[in-house]
XYZ file of C-alpha atoms in Angstrom:
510
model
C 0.000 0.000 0.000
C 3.141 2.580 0.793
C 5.416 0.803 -1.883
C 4.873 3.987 -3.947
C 5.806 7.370 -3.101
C 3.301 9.478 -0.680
C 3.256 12.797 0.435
C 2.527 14.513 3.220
C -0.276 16.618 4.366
C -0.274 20.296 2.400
C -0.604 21.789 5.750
C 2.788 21.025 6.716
C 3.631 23.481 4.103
C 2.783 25.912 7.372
C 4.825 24.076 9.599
C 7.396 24.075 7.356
C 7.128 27.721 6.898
C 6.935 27.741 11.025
C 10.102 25.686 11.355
C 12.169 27.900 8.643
C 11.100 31.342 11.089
C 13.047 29.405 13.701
C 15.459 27.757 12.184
C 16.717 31.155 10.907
C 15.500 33.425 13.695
C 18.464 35.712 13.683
C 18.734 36.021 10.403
C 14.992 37.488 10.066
C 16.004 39.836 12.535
C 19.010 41.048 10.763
C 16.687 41.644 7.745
C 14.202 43.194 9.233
C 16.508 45.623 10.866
C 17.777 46.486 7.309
C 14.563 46.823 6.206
C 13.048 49.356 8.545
C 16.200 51.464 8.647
C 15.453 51.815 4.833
C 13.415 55.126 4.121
C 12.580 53.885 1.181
C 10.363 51.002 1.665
C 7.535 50.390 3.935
C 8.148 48.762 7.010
C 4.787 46.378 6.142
C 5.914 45.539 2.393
C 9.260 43.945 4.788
C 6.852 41.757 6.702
C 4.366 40.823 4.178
C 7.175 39.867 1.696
C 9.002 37.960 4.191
C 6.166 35.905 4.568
C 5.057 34.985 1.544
C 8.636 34.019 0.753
C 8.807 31.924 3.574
C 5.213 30.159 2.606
C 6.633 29.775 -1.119
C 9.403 27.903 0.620
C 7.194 25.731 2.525
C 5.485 24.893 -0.051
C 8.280 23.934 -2.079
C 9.814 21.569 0.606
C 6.040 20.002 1.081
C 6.074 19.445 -2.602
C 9.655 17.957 -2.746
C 9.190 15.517 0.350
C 7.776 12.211 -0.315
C 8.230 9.103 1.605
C 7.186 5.475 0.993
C 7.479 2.086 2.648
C 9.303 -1.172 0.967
C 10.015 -4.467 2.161
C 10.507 -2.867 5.877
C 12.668 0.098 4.664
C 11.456 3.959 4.905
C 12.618 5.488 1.880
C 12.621 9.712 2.235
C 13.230 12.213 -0.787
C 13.683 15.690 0.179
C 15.339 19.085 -0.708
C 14.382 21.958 -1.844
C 17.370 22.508 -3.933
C 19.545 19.777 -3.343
C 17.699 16.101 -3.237
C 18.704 14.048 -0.659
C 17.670 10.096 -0.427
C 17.430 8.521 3.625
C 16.852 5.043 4.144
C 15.773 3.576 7.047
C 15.657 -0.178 8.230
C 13.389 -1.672 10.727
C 16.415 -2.769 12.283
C 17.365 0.371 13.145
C 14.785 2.201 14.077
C 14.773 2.162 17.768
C 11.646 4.377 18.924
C 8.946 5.842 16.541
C 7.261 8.694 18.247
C 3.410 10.065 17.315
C 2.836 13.657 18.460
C 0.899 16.582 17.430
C 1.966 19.748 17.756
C -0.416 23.064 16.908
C -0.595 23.107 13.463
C -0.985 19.566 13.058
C -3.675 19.639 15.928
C -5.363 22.678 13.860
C -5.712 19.977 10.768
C -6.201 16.566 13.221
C -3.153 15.228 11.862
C -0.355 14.194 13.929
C 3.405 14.043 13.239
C 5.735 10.833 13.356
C 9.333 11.174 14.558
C 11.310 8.531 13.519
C 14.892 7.960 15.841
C 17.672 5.564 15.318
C 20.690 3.804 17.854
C 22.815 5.657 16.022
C 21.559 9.316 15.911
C 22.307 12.340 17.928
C 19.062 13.502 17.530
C 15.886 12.516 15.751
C 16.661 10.717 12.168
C 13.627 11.118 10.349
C 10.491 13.510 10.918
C 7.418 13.074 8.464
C 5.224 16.600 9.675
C 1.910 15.705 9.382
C -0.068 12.703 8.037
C -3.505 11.474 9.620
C -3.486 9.459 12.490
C -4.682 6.296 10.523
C -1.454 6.824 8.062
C 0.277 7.348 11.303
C -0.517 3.997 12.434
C 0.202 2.238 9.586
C 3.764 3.806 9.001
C 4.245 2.515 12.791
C 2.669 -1.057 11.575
C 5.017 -1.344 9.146
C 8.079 -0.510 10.344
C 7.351 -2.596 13.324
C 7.300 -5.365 11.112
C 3.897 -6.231 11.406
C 2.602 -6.527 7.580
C 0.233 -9.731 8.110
C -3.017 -7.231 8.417
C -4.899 -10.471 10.078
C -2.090 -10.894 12.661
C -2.209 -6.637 12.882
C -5.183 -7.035 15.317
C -3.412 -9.420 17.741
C 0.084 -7.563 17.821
C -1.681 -4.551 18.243
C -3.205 -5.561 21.802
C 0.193 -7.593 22.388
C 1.591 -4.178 21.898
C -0.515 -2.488 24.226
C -0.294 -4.498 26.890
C 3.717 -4.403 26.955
C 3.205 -0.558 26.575
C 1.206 0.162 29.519
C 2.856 2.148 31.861
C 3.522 0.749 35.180
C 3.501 3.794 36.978
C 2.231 7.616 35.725
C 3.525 10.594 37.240
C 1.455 14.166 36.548
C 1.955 17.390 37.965
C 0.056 19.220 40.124
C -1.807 22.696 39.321
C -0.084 24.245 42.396
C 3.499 22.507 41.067
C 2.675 23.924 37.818
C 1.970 27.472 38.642
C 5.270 27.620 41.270
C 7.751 26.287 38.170
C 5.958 28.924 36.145
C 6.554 31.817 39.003
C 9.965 30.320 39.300
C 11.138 29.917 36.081
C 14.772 30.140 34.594
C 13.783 31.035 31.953
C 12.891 34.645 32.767
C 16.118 36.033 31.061
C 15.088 34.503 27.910
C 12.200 36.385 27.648
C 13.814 39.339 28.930
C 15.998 39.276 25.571
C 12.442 38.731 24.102
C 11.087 41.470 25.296
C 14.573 43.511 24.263
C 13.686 42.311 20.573
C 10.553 43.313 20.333
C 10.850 46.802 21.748
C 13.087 47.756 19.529
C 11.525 46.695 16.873
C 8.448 48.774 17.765
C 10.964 51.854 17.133
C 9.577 52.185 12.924
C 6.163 51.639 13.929
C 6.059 54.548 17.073
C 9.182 56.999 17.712
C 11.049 56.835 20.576
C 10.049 60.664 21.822
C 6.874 59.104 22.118
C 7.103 55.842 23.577
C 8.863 58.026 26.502
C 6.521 60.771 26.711
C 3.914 57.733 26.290
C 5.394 56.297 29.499
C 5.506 60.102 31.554
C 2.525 60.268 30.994
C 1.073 57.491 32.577
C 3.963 57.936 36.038
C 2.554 59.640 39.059
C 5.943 61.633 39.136
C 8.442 62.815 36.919
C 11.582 62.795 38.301
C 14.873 61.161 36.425
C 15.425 58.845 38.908
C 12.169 57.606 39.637
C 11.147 57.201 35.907
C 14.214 54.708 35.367
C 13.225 52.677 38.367
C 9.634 52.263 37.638
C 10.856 51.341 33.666
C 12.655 48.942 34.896
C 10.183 47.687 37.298
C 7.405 47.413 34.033
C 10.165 46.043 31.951
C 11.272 43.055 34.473
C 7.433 42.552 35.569
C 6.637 42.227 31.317
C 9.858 39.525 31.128
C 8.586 37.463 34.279
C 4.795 37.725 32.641
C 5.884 36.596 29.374
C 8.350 33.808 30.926
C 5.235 32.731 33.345
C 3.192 32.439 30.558
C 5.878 30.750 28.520
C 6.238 28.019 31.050
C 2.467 27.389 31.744
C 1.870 26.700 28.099
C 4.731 24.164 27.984
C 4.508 22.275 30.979
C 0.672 22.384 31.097
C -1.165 18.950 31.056
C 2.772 17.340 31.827
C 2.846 13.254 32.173
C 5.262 10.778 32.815
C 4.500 6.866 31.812
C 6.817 4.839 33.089
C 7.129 1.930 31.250
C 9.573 -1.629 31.181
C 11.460 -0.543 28.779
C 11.599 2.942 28.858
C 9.840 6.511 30.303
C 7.408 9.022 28.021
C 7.238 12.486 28.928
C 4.118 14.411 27.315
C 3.594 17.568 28.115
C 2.242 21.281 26.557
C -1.232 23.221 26.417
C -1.210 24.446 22.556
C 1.690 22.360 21.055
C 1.869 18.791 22.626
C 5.090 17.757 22.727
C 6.315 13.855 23.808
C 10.048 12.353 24.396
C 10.562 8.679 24.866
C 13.945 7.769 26.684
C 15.125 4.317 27.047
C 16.731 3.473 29.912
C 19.132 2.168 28.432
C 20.132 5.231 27.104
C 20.244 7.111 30.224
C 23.491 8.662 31.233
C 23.498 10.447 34.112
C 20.398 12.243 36.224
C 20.999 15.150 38.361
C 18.687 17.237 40.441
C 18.691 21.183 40.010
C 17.672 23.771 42.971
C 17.296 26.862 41.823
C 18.486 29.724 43.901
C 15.177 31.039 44.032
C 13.304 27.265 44.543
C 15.634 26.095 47.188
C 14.286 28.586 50.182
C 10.967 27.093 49.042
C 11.910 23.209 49.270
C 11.831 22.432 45.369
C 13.434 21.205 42.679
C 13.405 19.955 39.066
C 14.909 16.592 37.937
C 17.203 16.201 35.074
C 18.469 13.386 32.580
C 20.945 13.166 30.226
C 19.955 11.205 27.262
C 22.616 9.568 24.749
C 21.027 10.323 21.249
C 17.618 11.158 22.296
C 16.225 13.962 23.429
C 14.137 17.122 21.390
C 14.500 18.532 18.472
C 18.002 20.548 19.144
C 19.554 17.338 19.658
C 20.632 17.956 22.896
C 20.713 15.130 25.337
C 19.215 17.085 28.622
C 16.022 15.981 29.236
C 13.689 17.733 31.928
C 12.294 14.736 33.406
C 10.053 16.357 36.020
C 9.686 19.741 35.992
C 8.584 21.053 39.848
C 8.755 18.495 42.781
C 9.049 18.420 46.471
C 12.677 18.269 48.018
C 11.659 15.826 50.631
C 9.513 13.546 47.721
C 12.749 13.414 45.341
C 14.544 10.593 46.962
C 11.053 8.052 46.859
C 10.169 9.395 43.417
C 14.071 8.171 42.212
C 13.380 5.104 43.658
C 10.185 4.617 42.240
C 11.276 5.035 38.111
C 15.148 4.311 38.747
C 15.336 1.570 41.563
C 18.927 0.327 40.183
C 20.657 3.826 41.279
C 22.235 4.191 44.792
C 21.415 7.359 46.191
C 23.073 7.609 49.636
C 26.525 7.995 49.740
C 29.375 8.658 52.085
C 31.527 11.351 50.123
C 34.039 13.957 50.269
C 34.609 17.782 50.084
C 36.947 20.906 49.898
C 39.100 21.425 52.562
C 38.584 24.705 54.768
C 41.416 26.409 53.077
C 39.588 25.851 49.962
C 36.960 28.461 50.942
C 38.888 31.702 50.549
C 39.995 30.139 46.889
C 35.829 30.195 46.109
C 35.030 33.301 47.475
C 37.999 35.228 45.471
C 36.963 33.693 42.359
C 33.284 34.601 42.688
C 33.935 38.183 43.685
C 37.164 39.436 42.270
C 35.602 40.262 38.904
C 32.337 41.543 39.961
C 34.624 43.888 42.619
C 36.505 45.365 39.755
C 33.383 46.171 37.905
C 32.078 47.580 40.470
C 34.889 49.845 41.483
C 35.567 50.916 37.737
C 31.656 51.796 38.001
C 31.750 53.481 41.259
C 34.571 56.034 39.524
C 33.355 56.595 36.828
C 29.785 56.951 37.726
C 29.988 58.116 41.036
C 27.382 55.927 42.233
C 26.096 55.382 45.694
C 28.040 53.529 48.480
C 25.106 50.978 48.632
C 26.577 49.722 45.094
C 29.114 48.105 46.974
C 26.165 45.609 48.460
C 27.051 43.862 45.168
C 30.158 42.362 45.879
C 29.385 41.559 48.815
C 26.792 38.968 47.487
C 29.223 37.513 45.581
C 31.711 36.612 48.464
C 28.473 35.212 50.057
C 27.520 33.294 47.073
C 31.092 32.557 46.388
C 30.616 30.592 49.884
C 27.662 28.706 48.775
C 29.472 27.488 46.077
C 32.010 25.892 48.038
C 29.563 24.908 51.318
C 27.615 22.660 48.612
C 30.779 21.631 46.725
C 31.259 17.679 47.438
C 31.883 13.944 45.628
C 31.107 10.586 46.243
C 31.963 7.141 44.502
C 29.560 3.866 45.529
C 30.267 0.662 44.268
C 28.487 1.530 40.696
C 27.495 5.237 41.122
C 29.072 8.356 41.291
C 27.834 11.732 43.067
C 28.924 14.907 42.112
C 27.512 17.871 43.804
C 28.011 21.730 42.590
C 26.724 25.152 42.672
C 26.786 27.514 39.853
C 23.754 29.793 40.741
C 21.860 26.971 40.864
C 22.764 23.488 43.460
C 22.684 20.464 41.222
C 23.204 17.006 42.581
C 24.393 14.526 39.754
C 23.880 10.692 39.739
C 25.993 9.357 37.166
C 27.027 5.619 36.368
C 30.512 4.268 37.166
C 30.183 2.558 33.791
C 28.437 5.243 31.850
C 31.407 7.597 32.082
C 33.142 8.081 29.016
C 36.195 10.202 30.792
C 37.524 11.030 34.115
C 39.987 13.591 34.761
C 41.882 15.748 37.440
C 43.262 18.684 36.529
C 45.735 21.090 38.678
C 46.354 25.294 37.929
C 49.648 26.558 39.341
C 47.582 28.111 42.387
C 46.071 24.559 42.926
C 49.412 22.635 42.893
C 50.710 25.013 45.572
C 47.549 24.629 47.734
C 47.772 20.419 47.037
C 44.154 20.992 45.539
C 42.784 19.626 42.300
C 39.935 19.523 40.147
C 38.488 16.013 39.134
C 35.729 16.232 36.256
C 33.657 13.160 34.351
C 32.196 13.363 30.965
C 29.188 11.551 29.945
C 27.769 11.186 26.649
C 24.544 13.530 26.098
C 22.979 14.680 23.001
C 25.989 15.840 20.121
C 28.400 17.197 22.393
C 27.750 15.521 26.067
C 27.635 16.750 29.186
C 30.681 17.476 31.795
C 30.406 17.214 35.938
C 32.663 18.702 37.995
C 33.856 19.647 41.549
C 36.367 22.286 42.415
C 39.170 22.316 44.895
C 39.239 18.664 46.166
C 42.568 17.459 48.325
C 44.899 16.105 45.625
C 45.321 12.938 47.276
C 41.605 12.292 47.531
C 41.271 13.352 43.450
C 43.339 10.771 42.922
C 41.838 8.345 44.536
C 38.423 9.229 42.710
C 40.345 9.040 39.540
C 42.008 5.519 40.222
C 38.408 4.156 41.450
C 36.841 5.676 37.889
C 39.454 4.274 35.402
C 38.401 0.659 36.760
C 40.753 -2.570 36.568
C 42.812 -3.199 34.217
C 44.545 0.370 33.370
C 47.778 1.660 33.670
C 47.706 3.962 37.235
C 51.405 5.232 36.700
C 51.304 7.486 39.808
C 47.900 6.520 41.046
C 49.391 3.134 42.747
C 48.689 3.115 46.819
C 46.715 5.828 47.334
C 44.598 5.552 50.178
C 40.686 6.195 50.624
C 40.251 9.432 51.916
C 38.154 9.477 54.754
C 34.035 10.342 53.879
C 33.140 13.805 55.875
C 30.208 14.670 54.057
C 26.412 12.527 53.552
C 25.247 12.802 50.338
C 22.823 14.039 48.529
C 21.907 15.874 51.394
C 18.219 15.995 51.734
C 16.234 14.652 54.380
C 17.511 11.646 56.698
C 14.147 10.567 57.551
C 14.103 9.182 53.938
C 17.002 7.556 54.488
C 15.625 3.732 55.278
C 13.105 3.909 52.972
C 15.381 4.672 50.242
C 17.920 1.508 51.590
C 15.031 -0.624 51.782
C 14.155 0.042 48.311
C 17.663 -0.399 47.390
C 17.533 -3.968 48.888
């Protein structure tokens, strides 16, 4: 029935269109900065051109993508100007993924995502089909071409899919990540964009008499605070908003075989992660969560994960500090989470607090000059020594029998689980300052989307680096200097969070 070439829904001409705008986001912006710094050409013609162009390219690359279906082999021909030919074997195709994001939901088609052992990212996308043609692309590359055996397979199917365990979160989670986001300096660039983009349509002499006009007061310094105020308050809206629609109507299946994470109000978006796959999993507190007892849960992913390609996964967005430990155990039982570890020495502590404040001091002086600013400036720097202490308060490692535990602070406290035998490197490194002090640096490299992922921790004793290094390069290698080093002795419990959770956690573990 697919032995001849097919095509795709014309509406993924649209999404085509959609994925082009992002794809080439900067460059759009570049032009349209040209464009309305041109006198000589409306500022509309810019937009209105720019779209049909990028709808005439759409519907080129809908016209030149077909796909068909022989003998177990997906066959794709695509390119707008230069063809390309991908085949695909059943034998290789390790997950096939059916979504729908908003334009395919505005047509009630779906889109199938097609990803291999061997990619970094997803191998094949076909953008929007109906869900019938959907399931028959899935039939078929599963292997399952008998139609009067398709009935039987199908509920085999379904019974090995059903999750074991589903995880959702909670309207009260939801609306904390969203308050809480990260992601509020993204939309503060956003919001950057956009204003000044608005400069063709309405001058700046009257956005700023605009905005005056509506302050109680006019006084220099009272207008630039409350701007900023509206400006940051905008950024936090938008990047409230931002996270609500993604997030919205999240769910995690846990499944034998692997974990699917659905989530998104407008666009629904799904990721399926073998375990097998999984590298390392690490648990973020944000500086502004922490006070309030949450935290987000991280994977890294060897060749799967979204579109970007990159292998870190958000595998629960919002959760409970004192609910992490049971909710590891519950969808990855095989990971020891309770470790006796190691961390900086005292004398390490003046090294952190240098290095978090020294440039942020010099800044602040040259500002203080040259601006004259007030003395409370100096409040600045300050914060840094303070977070500079942080930094080395949560600094700490640990090495179980088949897990490794690597805790650091950049603004935010991660806590990273990671594999003994899914590191691909271990290394300790020394600076001139460090080899003086006997200190050392020991980082581990895991494999994560194209370019992996790195953990770290700052400042160890030498001698106890060393030891972590020997433990991580396993029998059978060549120590050279690492011979008859003994354990250092285990100062620290990690990861830290609650001890009441601690025998349910061994329990599970046995």
């Amino acid at each position: 029935m697919m032995s001849e070439f097919q095509r795709q829904h014309p509406a993924s001409a649209i999404s085509g269109a959609f994925a082009l705008i992002r794809e080439n986001f900067v460059t759009i912006l570049i032009f349209l900065f040209l464009g309305v710094s041109n006198e000589n050409l409306d500022f509309l013609w810019w937009i209105s051109g720019g779209f049909i162009v990028l709808l005439l390219l759409g519907f080129g690359s809908w016209w030149r993508f077909e796909y068909k279906i022989e003998n177990g082999e997906l066959h794709i021909r695509r390119g707008l100007f230069v063809r390309k030919n991908l085949y695909l074997t059943k034998d290789r195709i390790q997950v096939i993924d059916i979504t729908a994001g908003l334009v395919q939901r505005l047509f009630g088609l779906v889109k199938v995502d097609i990803q291999t052992a061997g990619s970094s990212s997803r191998e094949a996308s076909i953008e929007a089909v109906s869900l019938q043609r959907a399931k028959e692309i899935n039939r078929l590359l599963r292997g399952e071409t008998d139609s009067s055996d398709a009935g039987e397979s199908e509920e085999i199917s379904e019974t090995i899919d059903k999750p074991q365990k589903i995880f959702t979160l909670p309207g009260k989670e939801l609306l904390i990540a969203a308050s809480t986001s990260g992601s509020f300096g993204i939309a503060f660039s956003i919001l950057a964009t956009v204003f000044s983009q608005a400069e063709p349509l309405l001058d700046e002499s009257e956005m700023y008499d605009i905005i005056i006009g509506l302050l109680p007061a006019q006084n220099d310094l009272f207008t630039i605070i409350v701007m900023v105020v509206i400006f940051a308050a905008a950024a936090w809206l938008l990047s409230f908003i931002s996270t609500l629609l993604s997030y919205g109507d999240f769910k995690l299946e846990v499944k034998p075989d692997e974990m699917v994470i659905s989530r998104g109000i407008f666009e629904k978006k799904r990721l399926t992660i073998p375990y097998n796959r999984i590298q390392a999993v690490h648990i973020s507190e944000g500086i502004i969560r922490q006070p309030l007892g949450y935290a987000s849960v991280h994977i890294e992913s060897a060749g799967y994960g979204d579109d970007k390609g990159t292998g870190s996964i958000v595998l629960f967005p919002l959760m409970k500090r004192d609910e992490l430990l049971l909710f590891l155990n519950d969808i990855l039982p095989d990971y020891q989470k309770l470790h006796e570890g190691v961390r900086p020495p005292a004398r390490a502590a003046r090294r952190y607090m240098i290095r978090a404040s020294v440039v942020i001091t010099a800044i602040t002086a040259a500002l203080y000059w040259l601006l004259s600013l007030n003395n409370w400036v100096w409040i600045i720097p300050a914060l840094s020594v303070y977070w500079g202490w942080l930094r080395y308060r949560d600094a700490a490692a640990a090495l179980s029998e088949d897990v490794l535990v690597i805790r650091s602070r950049q603004l935010a406290k991660n806590t990273a689980y990671i594999k003994r035998k899914r590191i691909q490197d271990a290394t300790i490194s020394q600076s001139w300052i460090q080899c003086f002090r006997n200190l050392c640096t020991v980082t581990v490299h895991v494999a994560s989307g194209d370019q992996g992922k790195s953990f770290s921790v700052t400042d160890l004793e030498a001698a106890e680096g060393r030891f972590l290094l020997k433990e991580l390069k396993g029998h059978g290698m060549s120590y050279g200097d690492l011979q008859d080093i003994p354990a250092p002795e285990f100062t620290v419990k990690l990861p830290g969070w609650p001890h009441s959770l601690i025998g349910s956690d061994q329990a599970a573990a046995n």
